[in-house]
Structure formats: C-alpha cells, structure tokens
mmCIF file of C-alpha atoms in Angstrom:
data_model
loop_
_atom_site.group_PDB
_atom_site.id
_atom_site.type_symbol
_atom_site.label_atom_id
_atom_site.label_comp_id
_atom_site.label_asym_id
_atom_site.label_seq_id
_atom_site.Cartn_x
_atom_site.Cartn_y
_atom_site.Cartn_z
ATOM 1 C CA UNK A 1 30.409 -16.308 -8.359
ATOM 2 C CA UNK A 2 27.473 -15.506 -5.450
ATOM 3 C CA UNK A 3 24.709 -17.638 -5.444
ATOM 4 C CA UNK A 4 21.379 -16.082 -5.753
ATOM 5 C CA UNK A 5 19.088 -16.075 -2.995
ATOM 6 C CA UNK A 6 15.684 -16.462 -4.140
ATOM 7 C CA UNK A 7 13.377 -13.865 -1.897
ATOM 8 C CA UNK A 8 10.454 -15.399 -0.532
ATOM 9 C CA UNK A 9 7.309 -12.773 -0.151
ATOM 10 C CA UNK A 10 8.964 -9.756 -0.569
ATOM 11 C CA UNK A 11 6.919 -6.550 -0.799
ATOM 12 C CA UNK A 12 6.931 -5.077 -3.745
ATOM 13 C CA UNK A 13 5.433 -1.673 -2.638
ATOM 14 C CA UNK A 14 5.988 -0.644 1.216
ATOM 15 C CA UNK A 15 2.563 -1.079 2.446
ATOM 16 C CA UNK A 16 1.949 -3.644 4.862
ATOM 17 C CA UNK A 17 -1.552 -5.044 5.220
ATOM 18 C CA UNK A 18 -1.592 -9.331 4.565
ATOM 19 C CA UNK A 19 0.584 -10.192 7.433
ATOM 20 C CA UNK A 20 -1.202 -8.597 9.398
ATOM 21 C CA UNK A 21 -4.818 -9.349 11.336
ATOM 22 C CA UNK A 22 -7.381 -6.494 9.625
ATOM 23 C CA UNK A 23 -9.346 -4.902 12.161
ATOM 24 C CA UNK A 24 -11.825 -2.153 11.459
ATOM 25 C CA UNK A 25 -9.239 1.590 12.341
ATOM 26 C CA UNK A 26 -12.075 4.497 12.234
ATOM 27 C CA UNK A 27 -9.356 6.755 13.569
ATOM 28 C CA UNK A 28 -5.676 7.161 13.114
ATOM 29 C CA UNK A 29 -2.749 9.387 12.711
ATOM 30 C CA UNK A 30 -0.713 9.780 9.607
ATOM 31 C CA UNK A 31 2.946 10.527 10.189
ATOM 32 C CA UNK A 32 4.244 12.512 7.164
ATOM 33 C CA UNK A 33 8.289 13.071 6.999
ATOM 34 C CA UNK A 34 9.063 15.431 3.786
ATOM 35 C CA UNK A 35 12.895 15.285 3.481
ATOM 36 C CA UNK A 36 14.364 17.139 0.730
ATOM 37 C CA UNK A 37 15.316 13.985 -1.106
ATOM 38 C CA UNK A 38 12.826 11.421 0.260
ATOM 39 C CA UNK A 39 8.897 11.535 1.502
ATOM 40 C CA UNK A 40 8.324 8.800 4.138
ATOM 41 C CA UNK A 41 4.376 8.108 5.047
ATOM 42 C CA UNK A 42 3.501 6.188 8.233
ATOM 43 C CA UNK A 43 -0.027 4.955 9.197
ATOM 44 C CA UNK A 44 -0.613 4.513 13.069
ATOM 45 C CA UNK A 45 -3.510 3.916 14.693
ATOM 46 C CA UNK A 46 -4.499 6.004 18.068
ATOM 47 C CA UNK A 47 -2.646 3.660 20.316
ATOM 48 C CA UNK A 48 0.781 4.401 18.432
ATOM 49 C CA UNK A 49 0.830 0.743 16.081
ATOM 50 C CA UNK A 50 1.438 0.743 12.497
ATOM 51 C CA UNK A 51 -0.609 -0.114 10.441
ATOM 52 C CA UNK A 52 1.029 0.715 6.812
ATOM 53 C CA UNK A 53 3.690 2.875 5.766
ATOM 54 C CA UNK A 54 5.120 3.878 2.416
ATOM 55 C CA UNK A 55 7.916 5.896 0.960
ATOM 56 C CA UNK A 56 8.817 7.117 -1.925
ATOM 57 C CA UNK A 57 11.939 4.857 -2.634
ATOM 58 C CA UNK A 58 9.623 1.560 -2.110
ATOM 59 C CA UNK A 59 6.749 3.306 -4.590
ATOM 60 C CA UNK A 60 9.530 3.027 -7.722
ATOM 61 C CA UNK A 61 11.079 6.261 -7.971
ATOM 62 C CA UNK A 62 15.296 6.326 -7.366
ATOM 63 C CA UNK A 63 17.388 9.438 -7.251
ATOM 64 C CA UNK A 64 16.547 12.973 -7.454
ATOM 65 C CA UNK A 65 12.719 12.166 -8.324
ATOM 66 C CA UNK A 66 12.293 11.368 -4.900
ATOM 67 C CA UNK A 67 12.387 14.728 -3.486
ATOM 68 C CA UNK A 68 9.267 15.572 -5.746
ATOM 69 C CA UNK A 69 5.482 16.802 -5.099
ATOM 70 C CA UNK A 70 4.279 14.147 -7.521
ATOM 71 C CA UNK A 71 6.753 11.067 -5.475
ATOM 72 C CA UNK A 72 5.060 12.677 -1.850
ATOM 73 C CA UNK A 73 1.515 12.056 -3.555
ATOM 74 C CA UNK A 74 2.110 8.933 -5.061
ATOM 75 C CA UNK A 75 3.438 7.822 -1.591
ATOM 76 C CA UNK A 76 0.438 8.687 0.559
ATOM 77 C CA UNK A 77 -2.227 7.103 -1.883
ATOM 78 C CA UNK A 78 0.271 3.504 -1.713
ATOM 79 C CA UNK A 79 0.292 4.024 2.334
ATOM 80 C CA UNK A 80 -3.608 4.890 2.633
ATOM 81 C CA UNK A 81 -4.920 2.768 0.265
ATOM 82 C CA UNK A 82 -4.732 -0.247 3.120
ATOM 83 C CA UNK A 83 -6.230 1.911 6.372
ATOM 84 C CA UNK A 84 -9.046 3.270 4.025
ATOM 85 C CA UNK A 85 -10.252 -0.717 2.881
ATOM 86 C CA UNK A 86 -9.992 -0.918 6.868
ATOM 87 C CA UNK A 87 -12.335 1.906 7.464
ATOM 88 C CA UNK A 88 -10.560 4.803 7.913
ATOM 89 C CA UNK A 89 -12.325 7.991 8.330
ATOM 90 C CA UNK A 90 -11.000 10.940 10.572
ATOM 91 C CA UNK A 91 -7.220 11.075 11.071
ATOM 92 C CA UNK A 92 -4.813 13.534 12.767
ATOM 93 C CA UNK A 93 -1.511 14.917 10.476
ATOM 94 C CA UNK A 94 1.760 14.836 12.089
ATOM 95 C CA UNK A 95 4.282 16.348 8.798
ATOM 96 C CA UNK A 96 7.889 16.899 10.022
ATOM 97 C CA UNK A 97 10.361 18.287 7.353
ATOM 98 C CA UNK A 98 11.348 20.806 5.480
ATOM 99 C CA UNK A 99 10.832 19.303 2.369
ATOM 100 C CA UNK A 100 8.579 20.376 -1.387
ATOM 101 C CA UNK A 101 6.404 17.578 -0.933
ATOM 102 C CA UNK A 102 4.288 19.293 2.451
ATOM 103 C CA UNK A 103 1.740 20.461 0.773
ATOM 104 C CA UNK A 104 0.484 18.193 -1.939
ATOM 105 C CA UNK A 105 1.007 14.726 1.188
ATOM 106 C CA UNK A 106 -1.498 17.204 2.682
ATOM 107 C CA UNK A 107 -3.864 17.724 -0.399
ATOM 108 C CA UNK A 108 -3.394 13.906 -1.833
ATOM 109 C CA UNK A 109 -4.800 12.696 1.856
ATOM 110 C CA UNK A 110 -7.724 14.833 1.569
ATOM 111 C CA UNK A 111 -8.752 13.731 -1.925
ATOM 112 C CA UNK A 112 -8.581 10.211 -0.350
ATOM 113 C CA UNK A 113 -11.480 10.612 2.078
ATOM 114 C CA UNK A 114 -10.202 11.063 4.610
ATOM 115 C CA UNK A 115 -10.948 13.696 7.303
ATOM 116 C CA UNK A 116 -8.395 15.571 9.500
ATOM 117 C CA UNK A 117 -8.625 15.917 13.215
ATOM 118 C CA UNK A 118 -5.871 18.058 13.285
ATOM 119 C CA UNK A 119 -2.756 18.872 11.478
ATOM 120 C CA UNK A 120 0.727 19.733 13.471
ATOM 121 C CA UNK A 121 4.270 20.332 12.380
ATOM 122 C CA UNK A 122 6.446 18.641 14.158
ATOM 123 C CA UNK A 123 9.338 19.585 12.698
ATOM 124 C CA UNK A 124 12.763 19.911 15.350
ATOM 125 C CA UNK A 125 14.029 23.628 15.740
ATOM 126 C CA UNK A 126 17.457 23.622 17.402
ATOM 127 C CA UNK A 127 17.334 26.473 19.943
ATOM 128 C CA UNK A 128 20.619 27.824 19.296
ATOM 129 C CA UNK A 129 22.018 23.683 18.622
ATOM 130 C CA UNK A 130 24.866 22.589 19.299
ATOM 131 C CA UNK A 131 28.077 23.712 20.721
ATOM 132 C CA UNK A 132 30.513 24.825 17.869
ATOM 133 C CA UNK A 133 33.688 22.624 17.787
ATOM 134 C CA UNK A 134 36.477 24.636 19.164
ATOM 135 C CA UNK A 135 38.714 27.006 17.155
ATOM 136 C CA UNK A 136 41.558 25.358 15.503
ATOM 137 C CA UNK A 137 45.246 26.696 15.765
ATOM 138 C CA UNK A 138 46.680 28.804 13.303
#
C-alpha cells in the first residue's frame, strides 16, 4: 500500500499572492489564453513578472465545464482579485485562443475595475504551416 504524503501549503486556488513580497502594481498586463477546453489567466506586471495566475482547472471545475463562459469568468475574478488588493488600475489585454470564453474574460475584467490600455489578439496564424508529410505508397 503507498504511503500518503501529507502536502504542506498547497494552494487551493491558483493565485499566488503570500509567498510573495506585495508591492503596490498600478499597471500590468493580463495574459488571457481561451482554449477550447481550458481558460488560463496570467497577471504580469510591465516588466514581464507574475504576479498571479489562475485557470480554470485550479478554480474547481473538471471536464467539459472547463471550456465554458461562466469557468473563463470565474477564472479572471480568482487571478485579479490579488493585483487589484495591490492597486491595480490600468492594464493592457493580451487574449490568445480560439476559445468561447473571449468575450466574457474580457467583460468579467472590466466589471473588476480595472481599466484597459489596450487589448491585442495574439493568437498564432500558421501562414500556410507546416510541410505535409509525404504521400504514402499505394
């Protein structure tokens, strides 16, 4: 039989804010990745750190419910909760992905109070892609 580990100071939700020193952030930029079956929120300040980040696996919800509008706003008020006790106010939107949860990660960090600087898609377009494997023999 395994022996059970006991985990020391886990996180129970993704964000990360007591390990780390709080300084006041007035700016940042909020890295939103909207998969089809997972939303993924980053918090970085101008310099490129991270400050707290959040997705919807780590804010409870497991299989198909991941993929949804309501997971993608659930997941960016867990990650923004922590920058906006540290004084967030304006931040620029990077949201990569093709996924249904665009739209409301946009709308649930606007009802948060915070401000955008700007908002770009950054979402890779292969310009013709890859190389096709080669035919097979028939």
């Amino acid at each position: 039989m395994a022996k059970v580990i006991p985990r020391i100071g886990s996180r129970k939700n993704g964000r990360i804010g007591s390990r780390k020193s709080t300084r006041r952030i007035p700016k940042g930029v909020i890295h939103v990745q909207a998969s089809f079956h997972n939303t993924i929120v980053t918090v970085t300040d101008v310099r490129g750190q991270v400050v707290s980040c959040s997705s919807a696996g780590t804010c409870g919800f497991r299989g198909r419910r991941r993929g949804t509008p309501f997971a993608a706003q659930t997941t960016v008020g867990n990650a923004i909760r922590t920058v906006v006790d540290q004084g967030m106010k304006r931040a620029g939107v990077m949201i990569k992905g093709p996924g249904r949860g665009r739209s409301t990660a946009l709308r649930a960090i606007r009802r948060n109070g915070i401000r955008f600087t700007f908002i770009r898609d950054v979402t890779p377009l292969p310009h013709n892609g890859c190389r096709p494997p080669k035919k097979r023999r028939v």
